Tab-separated table of C-alpha atoms and ligand atoms in Angstrom:
chain	number	residue	atom	x	y	z
A	1	MET	CA	26.800	-13.954	29.689
A	2	SER	CA	26.012	-12.631	26.284
A	3	LYS	CA	27.846	-9.352	25.362
A	4	VAL	CA	25.065	-6.904	25.081
A	5	PRO	CA	26.504	-3.452	23.998
A	6	TYR	CA	25.296	-0.688	26.332
A	7	GLU	CA	24.301	1.310	23.100
A	8	VAL	CA	22.383	-0.545	20.659
A	9	TYR	CA	21.570	0.299	17.100
A	10	THR	CA	23.453	3.510	16.743
A	11	GLU	CA	24.372	2.732	13.151
A	12	GLU	CA	22.277	3.524	10.115
A	13	VAL	CA	21.463	0.508	8.055
A	14	LYS	CA	21.459	0.682	4.406
A	15	ALA	CA	18.264	-0.207	2.560
A	16	LEU	CA	18.333	-3.704	0.728
A	17	SER	CA	18.144	-3.457	-3.044
A	18	VAL	CA	18.034	-6.471	-5.528
A	19	LEU	CA	18.165	-4.789	-8.873
A	20	SER	CA	20.474	-1.828	-9.537
A	21	PRO	CA	19.098	1.205	-11.271
A	22	ASP	CA	20.360	-0.329	-14.515
A	23	GLY	CA	18.349	-3.371	-13.944
A	24	GLU	CA	20.948	-5.671	-13.132
A	25	ILE	CA	20.793	-8.244	-10.165
A	26	ILE	CA	23.049	-6.962	-7.235
A	27	ASN	CA	22.122	-9.298	-4.561
A	28	LYS	CA	21.398	-12.754	-5.860
A	29	ASP	CA	20.902	-14.068	-2.507
A	30	LYS	CA	17.930	-12.087	-2.007
A	31	LEU	CA	16.563	-12.538	-5.487
A	32	PRO	CA	12.802	-13.801	-4.972
A	33	LYS	CA	11.850	-16.952	-6.849
A	34	LEU	CA	9.481	-15.987	-9.697
A	35	THR	CA	8.531	-17.418	-12.865
A	36	ASP	CA	8.803	-15.532	-16.269
A	37	ASP	CA	5.043	-15.460	-16.427
A	38	GLN	CA	5.190	-13.949	-12.691
A	39	LEU	CA	7.694	-11.474	-13.597
A	40	LYS	CA	5.418	-10.245	-16.502
A	41	GLU	CA	2.431	-10.195	-14.407
A	42	ILE	CA	4.062	-7.936	-11.829
A	43	MET	CA	5.036	-5.517	-14.787
A	44	TYR	CA	1.676	-5.484	-16.041
A	45	ARG	CA	0.281	-4.516	-12.689
A	46	MET	CA	2.768	-1.782	-12.169
A	47	VAL	CA	2.033	-0.387	-15.726
A	48	PHE	CA	-1.662	-0.671	-15.379
A	49	THR	CA	-1.513	1.035	-12.283
A	50	ARG	CA	0.316	4.122	-13.251
A	51	THR	CA	-2.198	4.642	-16.069
A	52	TRP	CA	-5.079	4.157	-13.656
A	53	ASP	CA	-3.303	6.773	-11.374
A	54	ASP	CA	-3.047	9.142	-14.390
A	55	ARG	CA	-6.755	8.775	-15.272
A	56	ALA	CA	-7.899	8.965	-11.574
A	57	VAL	CA	-6.078	12.552	-11.158
A	58	ASN	CA	-7.664	13.721	-14.289
A	59	LEU	CA	-11.015	12.400	-13.122
A	60	GLY	CA	-10.473	13.958	-9.903
A	61	ARG	CA	-9.865	17.242	-11.380
A	62	GLN	CA	-13.244	16.954	-13.589
A	63	GLY	CA	-15.000	16.156	-10.312
A	64	ARG	CA	-15.918	12.614	-11.034
A	65	LEU	CA	-13.657	11.464	-8.099
A	66	GLY	CA	-13.856	12.773	-4.757
A	67	PHE	CA	-10.607	12.476	-2.257
A	68	TYR	CA	-7.757	10.830	-4.210
A	69	ALA	CA	-4.352	10.298	-3.150
A	70	PRO	CA	-1.969	9.586	-6.022
A	71	VAL	CA	0.312	6.684	-6.138
A	72	SER	CA	2.761	7.205	-9.098
A	73	GLY	CA	6.243	6.380	-7.813
A	74	GLN	CA	4.962	3.927	-5.361
A	75	GLU	CA	4.171	1.075	-7.443
A	76	ALA	CA	6.942	-1.214	-6.422
A	77	THR	CA	5.846	-0.891	-2.730
A	78	MET	CA	2.266	-1.518	-3.362
A	79	ILE	CA	2.181	-3.917	-6.256
A	80	GLY	CA	5.267	-5.856	-4.962
A	81	SER	CA	3.986	-6.234	-1.414
A	82	GLU	CA	0.549	-7.325	-2.476
A	83	TYR	CA	1.941	-9.775	-5.060
A	84	ALA	CA	3.957	-11.488	-2.312
A	85	LEU	CA	0.989	-12.273	-0.261
A	86	GLN	CA	-1.716	-15.153	-0.549
A	87	LYS	CA	-5.359	-14.386	-1.479
A	88	GLU	CA	-6.130	-15.712	2.048
A	89	ASP	CA	-3.916	-12.985	3.835
A	90	PHE	CA	-5.745	-9.790	5.045
A	91	ILE	CA	-4.877	-6.118	4.229
A	92	ALA	CA	-5.506	-2.974	6.456
A	93	PRO	CA	-4.863	-0.046	4.240
A	94	GLY	CA	-4.493	3.771	4.434
A	95	TYR	CA	-6.184	6.121	2.069
A	96	ARG	CA	-3.298	5.883	-0.251
A	97	ASP	CA	-3.334	2.164	-0.514
A	98	ILE	CA	-5.946	1.770	-3.143
A	99	PRO	CA	-3.844	-0.467	-5.548
A	100	GLN	CA	-3.078	-3.155	-3.064
A	101	ILE	CA	-6.963	-3.571	-2.224
A	102	VAL	CA	-7.868	-3.622	-5.770
A	103	TRP	CA	-5.055	-6.260	-6.783
A	104	HIS	CA	-6.239	-8.269	-3.755
A	105	GLY	CA	-9.791	-8.360	-5.233
A	106	LEU	CA	-11.823	-5.329	-4.557
A	107	PRO	CA	-13.586	-4.449	-7.659
A	108	LEU	CA	-12.260	-0.982	-9.307
A	109	TYR	CA	-15.617	0.642	-9.380
A	110	GLN	CA	-16.218	0.041	-5.767
A	111	ALA	CA	-12.575	1.777	-5.223
A	112	PHE	CA	-13.892	4.708	-7.290
A	113	LEU	CA	-17.311	4.717	-5.270
A	114	TYR	CA	-15.087	4.805	-2.031
A	115	SER	CA	-13.352	7.842	-3.318
A	116	ARG	CA	-16.752	9.357	-4.213
A	117	GLY	CA	-17.786	8.880	-0.678
A	118	HIS	CA	-20.507	6.342	-1.451
A	119	GLN	CA	-21.397	3.515	1.012
A	120	HIS	CA	-21.409	0.739	-1.636
A	121	GLY	CA	-17.571	1.553	-2.072
A	122	GLY	CA	-16.876	-0.042	1.396
A	123	GLN	CA	-19.064	-3.091	0.907
A	124	VAL	CA	-16.367	-5.668	0.238
A	125	PRO	CA	-17.320	-8.612	-1.395
A	126	ASP	CA	-17.365	-11.895	0.596
A	127	GLY	CA	-13.917	-13.646	0.185
A	128	VAL	CA	-12.042	-10.408	-0.512
A	129	ASN	CA	-9.665	-10.067	2.543
A	130	VAL	CA	-9.184	-6.243	2.741
A	131	LEU	CA	-10.741	-3.515	4.914
A	132	MET	CA	-11.515	0.018	3.643
A	133	PRO	CA	-8.842	2.485	3.743
A	134	GLN	CA	-8.622	4.402	6.747
A	135	ILE	CA	-8.431	8.343	6.495
A	136	ILE	CA	-7.483	8.510	10.065
A	137	ILE	CA	-3.683	8.183	10.164
A	138	GLY	CA	-2.572	4.614	12.019
A	139	ALA	CA	-6.073	3.631	12.960
A	140	GLN	CA	-5.703	0.592	10.427
A	141	ILE	CA	-2.754	-0.522	12.436
A	142	LEU	CA	-4.864	-1.485	15.484
A	143	HIS	CA	-7.432	-3.208	13.160
A	144	ALA	CA	-4.716	-5.492	11.582
A	145	MET	CA	-3.793	-6.447	15.241
A	146	GLY	CA	-7.343	-7.831	15.855
A	147	ILE	CA	-7.250	-9.782	12.549
A	148	ALA	CA	-3.678	-11.142	13.157
A	149	MET	CA	-4.817	-12.033	16.894
A	150	GLY	CA	-7.836	-14.046	15.314
A	151	TYR	CA	-5.556	-15.855	13.040
A	152	LYS	CA	-3.210	-16.767	16.003
A	153	LEU	CA	-6.221	-17.913	18.277
A	154	LYS	CA	-7.598	-20.166	15.347
A	155	LYS	CA	-4.117	-21.364	14.364
A	156	GLN	CA	-4.692	-20.336	10.891
A	157	LYS	CA	-1.668	-19.933	8.487
A	158	GLN	CA	-2.718	-16.457	7.389
A	159	VAL	CA	-1.099	-13.140	7.901
A	160	ALA	CA	-2.146	-9.635	8.066
A	161	ILE	CA	-0.303	-6.737	6.608
A	162	THR	CA	-1.145	-3.101	7.604
A	163	TYR	CA	0.219	-0.236	5.560
A	164	THR	CA	1.171	3.330	6.818
A	165	GLY	CA	3.636	6.268	5.937
A	166	ASP	CA	6.575	7.871	7.502
A	167	GLY	CA	4.043	10.197	8.893
A	168	GLY	CA	1.797	7.507	10.361
A	169	SER	CA	4.895	5.861	12.090
A	170	SER	CA	4.825	8.835	14.578
A	171	GLU	CA	1.350	7.870	15.688
A	172	GLY	CA	0.487	6.495	19.039
A	173	ASP	CA	-1.378	3.660	17.222
A	174	PHE	CA	1.866	2.520	15.345
A	175	TYR	CA	3.746	2.107	18.562
A	176	GLU	CA	0.994	0.447	20.443
A	177	GLY	CA	0.802	-1.928	17.354
A	178	LEU	CA	4.235	-2.837	17.289
A	179	ASN	CA	4.411	-3.489	21.069
A	180	TYR	CA	1.124	-5.681	20.901
A	181	ALA	CA	2.389	-7.565	18.057
A	182	GLY	CA	5.833	-8.242	19.834
A	183	VAL	CA	4.171	-9.415	23.107
A	184	TYR	CA	1.627	-11.819	21.318
A	185	LYS	CA	4.140	-12.675	18.404
A	186	LEU	CA	1.392	-12.090	15.875
A	187	PRO	CA	1.639	-13.046	12.189
A	188	VAL	CA	1.524	-9.331	11.013
A	189	ILE	CA	3.507	-7.260	8.743
A	190	PHE	CA	3.868	-3.613	9.390
A	191	PHE	CA	4.584	-2.007	6.004
A	192	VAL	CA	5.711	1.681	6.049
A	193	GLN	CA	6.082	3.535	2.968
A	194	ASN	CA	8.588	6.050	3.726
A	195	ASN	CA	8.084	8.543	0.934
A	196	GLY	CA	10.022	11.401	2.578
A	197	TYR	CA	6.967	13.366	3.333
A	198	ALA	CA	3.702	13.528	5.534
A	199	ILE	CA	2.137	16.209	3.338
A	200	THR	CA	4.589	19.072	3.943
A	201	THR	CA	6.556	17.688	6.832
A	202	PRO	CA	9.797	16.275	5.575
A	203	PHE	CA	11.244	13.021	7.155
A	204	ALA	CA	13.868	14.630	8.972
A	205	LYS	CA	11.102	16.395	11.187
A	206	GLN	CA	9.431	12.966	11.617
A	207	THR	CA	11.790	11.230	13.757
A	208	ALA	CA	15.231	11.386	15.391
A	209	ALA	CA	15.753	7.735	14.879
A	210	LEU	CA	18.272	6.573	12.495
A	211	SER	CA	15.542	4.719	10.493
A	212	ILE	CA	11.982	3.587	11.032
A	213	ALA	CA	13.182	0.089	10.875
A	214	HIS	CA	14.822	0.550	13.849
A	215	LYS	CA	11.843	1.201	15.654
A	216	ALA	CA	11.163	-2.767	15.635
A	217	VAL	CA	14.332	-3.271	17.996
A	218	ALA	CA	12.305	-1.861	21.344
A	219	ALA	CA	9.144	-3.908	20.484
A	220	GLY	CA	11.187	-7.230	20.165
A	221	ILE	CA	10.193	-7.567	16.368
A	222	LYS	CA	12.126	-7.863	13.473
A	223	GLY	CA	12.821	-4.694	11.328
A	224	VAL	CA	14.064	-4.379	7.911
A	225	LYS	CA	14.864	-1.489	5.532
A	226	ILE	CA	14.348	-1.923	1.902
A	227	ASP	CA	14.736	0.036	-1.409
A	228	GLY	CA	11.049	0.637	-2.012
A	229	MET	CA	11.808	1.641	-5.906
A	230	ASP	CA	13.108	-2.131	-6.487
A	231	VAL	CA	9.854	-4.168	-6.760
A	232	LEU	CA	12.056	-7.511	-6.221
A	233	ALA	CA	13.488	-6.211	-2.839
A	234	VAL	CA	9.882	-5.579	-1.737
A	235	ILE	CA	8.679	-8.986	-2.841
A	236	LYS	CA	11.668	-10.495	-1.019
A	237	ALA	CA	10.970	-8.616	2.151
A	238	VAL	CA	7.219	-9.448	2.201
A	239	GLN	CA	7.430	-13.134	1.336
A	240	ASP	CA	10.216	-13.672	4.102
A	241	ALA	CA	7.946	-11.518	6.477
A	242	ALA	CA	4.611	-13.569	5.614
A	243	GLU	CA	6.781	-16.969	5.976
A	244	ARG	CA	7.718	-15.791	9.483
A	245	GLY	CA	4.104	-15.017	10.356
A	246	ARG	CA	2.989	-18.330	9.021
A	247	ASN	CA	5.648	-20.292	10.899
A	248	GLY	CA	4.718	-18.679	14.071
A	249	GLU	CA	8.151	-16.325	14.343
A	250	GLY	CA	6.023	-13.281	14.955
A	251	ALA	CA	5.921	-9.949	13.180
A	252	THR	CA	8.030	-7.962	10.958
A	253	LEU	CA	8.268	-4.149	10.415
A	254	ILE	CA	9.513	-3.387	6.933
A	255	GLU	CA	10.413	0.127	6.061
A	256	ALA	CA	10.547	0.836	2.225
A	257	VAL	CA	12.120	4.165	1.014
A	258	THR	CA	10.040	5.594	-1.841
A	259	TYR	CA	8.593	8.581	-3.185
A	260	ARG	CA	5.503	9.965	-4.506
A	261	PHE	CA	5.903	11.668	-7.698
A	262	ARG	CA	2.748	13.698	-7.388
A	263	PRO	CA	1.520	15.900	-4.673
A	264	HIS	CA	-0.078	14.455	-1.475
A	265	SER	CA	-3.439	14.888	-2.664
A	266	LEU	CA	-5.251	16.689	-5.604
A	267	SER	CA	-5.681	19.821	-3.261
A	268	ASP	CA	-1.865	19.943	-2.490
A	269	ASP	CA	0.871	21.845	-4.273
A	270	ALA	CA	4.460	19.703	-3.708
A	271	SER	CA	6.404	22.783	-5.183
A	272	LYS	CA	5.877	24.591	-2.008
A	273	TYR	CA	8.063	22.240	-0.056
A	274	ARG	CA	9.955	20.033	-2.504
A	275	SER	CA	12.858	21.201	-5.084
A	276	LYS	CA	12.638	20.532	-8.826
A	277	GLU	CA	16.325	19.006	-8.263
A	278	GLU	CA	14.837	16.567	-5.733
A	279	GLU	CA	11.916	15.531	-7.500
A	280	GLY	CA	14.472	14.918	-10.496
A	281	GLU	CA	16.621	12.533	-8.682
A	282	TRP	CA	13.714	10.360	-7.656
A	283	ASN	CA	12.093	10.517	-11.134
A	284	ALA	CA	15.478	8.939	-12.285
A	285	LYS	CA	14.712	6.107	-9.785
A	286	ASP	CA	11.316	5.211	-11.331
A	287	PRO	CA	10.466	1.802	-10.179
A	288	ILE	CA	8.825	0.895	-13.452
A	289	ALA	CA	11.614	2.032	-15.749
A	290	ARG	CA	13.974	0.080	-13.589
A	291	PHE	CA	12.123	-3.084	-13.568
A	292	ALA	CA	11.522	-2.628	-17.315
A	293	LYS	CA	15.199	-2.657	-17.690
A	294	TYR	CA	15.744	-6.034	-16.077
A	295	LEU	CA	12.685	-7.635	-18.065
A	296	GLU	CA	13.895	-6.241	-21.459
A	297	LYS	CA	17.379	-7.681	-21.013
A	298	LYS	CA	15.718	-10.849	-20.151
A	299	GLY	CA	13.450	-10.893	-23.630
A	300	LEU	CA	10.442	-10.683	-21.255
A	301	TRP	CA	9.073	-7.179	-21.900
A	302	THR	CA	9.229	-4.411	-24.766
A	303	GLU	CA	7.774	-1.114	-25.330
A	304	GLU	CA	4.900	-2.473	-27.255
A	305	ASP	CA	3.749	-4.440	-24.214
A	306	THR	CA	3.986	-1.095	-22.176
A	307	ALA	CA	1.597	0.579	-24.745
A	308	ARG	CA	-0.694	-2.320	-24.957
A	309	VAL	CA	-1.181	-2.540	-21.093
A	310	LYS	CA	-1.735	1.218	-21.084
A	311	GLU	CA	-4.613	1.067	-23.779
A	312	GLU	CA	-6.237	-1.842	-21.557
A	313	ALA	CA	-5.989	0.133	-18.480
A	314	LYS	CA	-7.465	3.141	-19.895
A	315	ALA	CA	-10.226	1.069	-21.092
A	316	LYS	CA	-10.890	-0.738	-18.116
A	317	VAL	CA	-10.851	2.747	-16.011
A	318	ASN	CA	-13.562	3.993	-18.385
A	319	GLU	CA	-15.728	1.037	-17.887
A	320	GLU	CA	-15.169	1.104	-14.198
A	321	ILE	CA	-15.952	4.840	-13.521
A	322	LYS	CA	-18.987	4.686	-15.847
A	323	LYS	CA	-20.224	1.519	-13.444
A	324	ALA	CA	-19.508	3.742	-10.543
A	325	GLU	CA	-21.374	6.746	-12.003
A	326	LYS	CA	-24.410	4.621	-12.685
A	327	THR	CA	-24.647	3.163	-9.165
A	328	GLU	CA	-27.906	4.328	-7.470
A	329	LYS	CA	-27.430	7.374	-5.526
A	330	MET	CA	-26.643	6.744	-1.725
A	331	THR	CA	-29.604	7.466	0.625
A	332	ILE	CA	-28.978	7.988	4.395
A	333	SER	CA	-31.250	4.886	5.357
A	334	GLY	CA	-29.236	2.922	2.975
A	335	LEU	CA	-25.946	4.212	4.683
A	336	ILE	CA	-27.463	3.440	8.090
A	337	ASP	CA	-28.621	-0.013	7.338
A	338	SER	CA	-25.238	-0.976	5.924
A	339	MET	CA	-23.592	-0.235	9.005
A	340	PHE	CA	-25.308	-2.548	11.461
A	341	GLU	CA	-26.620	-6.173	11.059
A	342	SER	CA	-29.881	-5.083	12.690
A	343	THR	CA	-30.345	-1.291	12.939
A	344	PRO	CA	-30.524	0.187	16.418
A	345	LYS	CA	-33.780	1.683	17.663
A	346	HIS	CA	-32.574	5.165	17.882
A	347	LEU	CA	-31.155	5.066	14.327
A	348	GLU	CA	-34.635	3.733	13.282
A	349	GLU	CA	-36.334	6.598	14.738
A	350	GLN	CA	-33.811	9.111	12.998
A	351	LYS	CA	-34.376	7.304	9.576
A	352	ALA	CA	-38.098	7.649	10.116
A	353	ASP	CA	-37.719	11.464	10.981
A	354	PHE	CA	-35.484	11.778	7.716
A	355	LYS	CA	-38.571	10.380	5.686
B	401	TPP	C1	-4.907	11.045	13.010
B	401	TPP	C2	-4.895	12.035	11.807
B	401	TPP	N1	-4.046	13.178	12.001
B	401	TPP	C3	-3.967	14.041	10.922
B	401	TPP	C4	-4.430	13.735	9.796
B	401	TPP	C5	-4.313	14.819	8.631
B	401	TPP	N2	-3.321	14.134	7.626
B	401	TPP	C6	-3.792	13.417	6.313
B	401	TPP	S1	-2.668	12.514	5.405
B	401	TPP	C7	-1.460	13.296	6.688
B	401	TPP	C8	0.022	13.005	6.397
B	401	TPP	C9	0.321	11.575	6.250
B	401	TPP	O1	1.590	11.281	5.866
B	401	TPP	P1	2.278	9.797	5.716
B	401	TPP	O2	1.844	8.863	6.789
B	401	TPP	O3	3.713	9.959	5.454
B	401	TPP	O4	1.574	9.201	4.320
B	401	TPP	P2	1.521	9.669	2.919
B	401	TPP	O5	0.301	10.559	2.752
B	401	TPP	O6	2.936	10.328	2.670
B	401	TPP	O7	1.361	8.309	2.019
B	401	TPP	C10	-2.019	14.165	7.650
B	401	TPP	C11	-1.071	14.673	8.768
B	401	TPP	C12	-5.278	12.558	9.504
B	401	TPP	N3	-5.853	12.215	8.546
B	401	TPP	N4	-5.271	11.723	10.477
């Protein structure tokens, strides 16, 4: 008989890092295989995303965007996890996960339209495998189960990834998703960006479990905890999880420990619940600075490269916000027509009433 301890998983797990804060490889076994060009592309995307985030916050303050959830600090989790996927894989995001869906193929101006509440923001072009971000916390998790079940039934070697936060990991949908994925051995990745807070609620009030990764145990799936400020650790974890999914080995829950440098949204004041000291400690773990150190040592990146990418990103954001602003105004009938393949009779009647 195998020895099964009565008390399982009572120990904390350490988050996996591949890069040290000084940009040295500290875990050679876990180093993802990437070419120099790929490493530079990842850095390009991280710097680009931070610049776009800076601009988006300003656009929000100017009233040119609607709801916007800042992403600075989470570039390693967002860019790294998407980069580790194939274009054919499907993303089911939450409201903060805009970078993943844009780098997966959603045009940036449509992401801006989504933020402005315009229906065209949600009209994903054919061949771009993303859903629109869910504001309802956890809802996207169940959508990902449907996609992954479809892949399994059709024997397609694709995976679905769904993102949520530490707050989202307390939702019923999260547990239902984990359980379902475990029972049906689905090709799905649960990617939890644990940024320490669900708006004002700190992680300590979110769960009494030793980690979110532990929650995989009861569902019978694999759980891993990684350093979410280390883009190489993120890429390795998602590559491994995707491979397991494609090979029919089932789902993986990844907990990536990270931090959002900015407030929860443009209407939140983080100074009410986070100390300056804490913010300073996390700023020192900046995922872009850490990766830059690694690349600079390899002779692959310079400060001039960062400056060039920032300029490119600013120009692109200006172009895309203008395109969003020039898009024809949304109409009620346009909204209804884009929701159904053929509009139901009662909505046709309501459309007529509006006219
Ligand atoms: C079902 C549901 N409950 C509550 C809210 C209100 N709400 C919006 S964001 C948020 C916090 C979510 O925190 P977390 O999941 O950790 O993600 P983060 O915003 O930190 O990325 C809450 C409670 C909501 N949108 N949906």
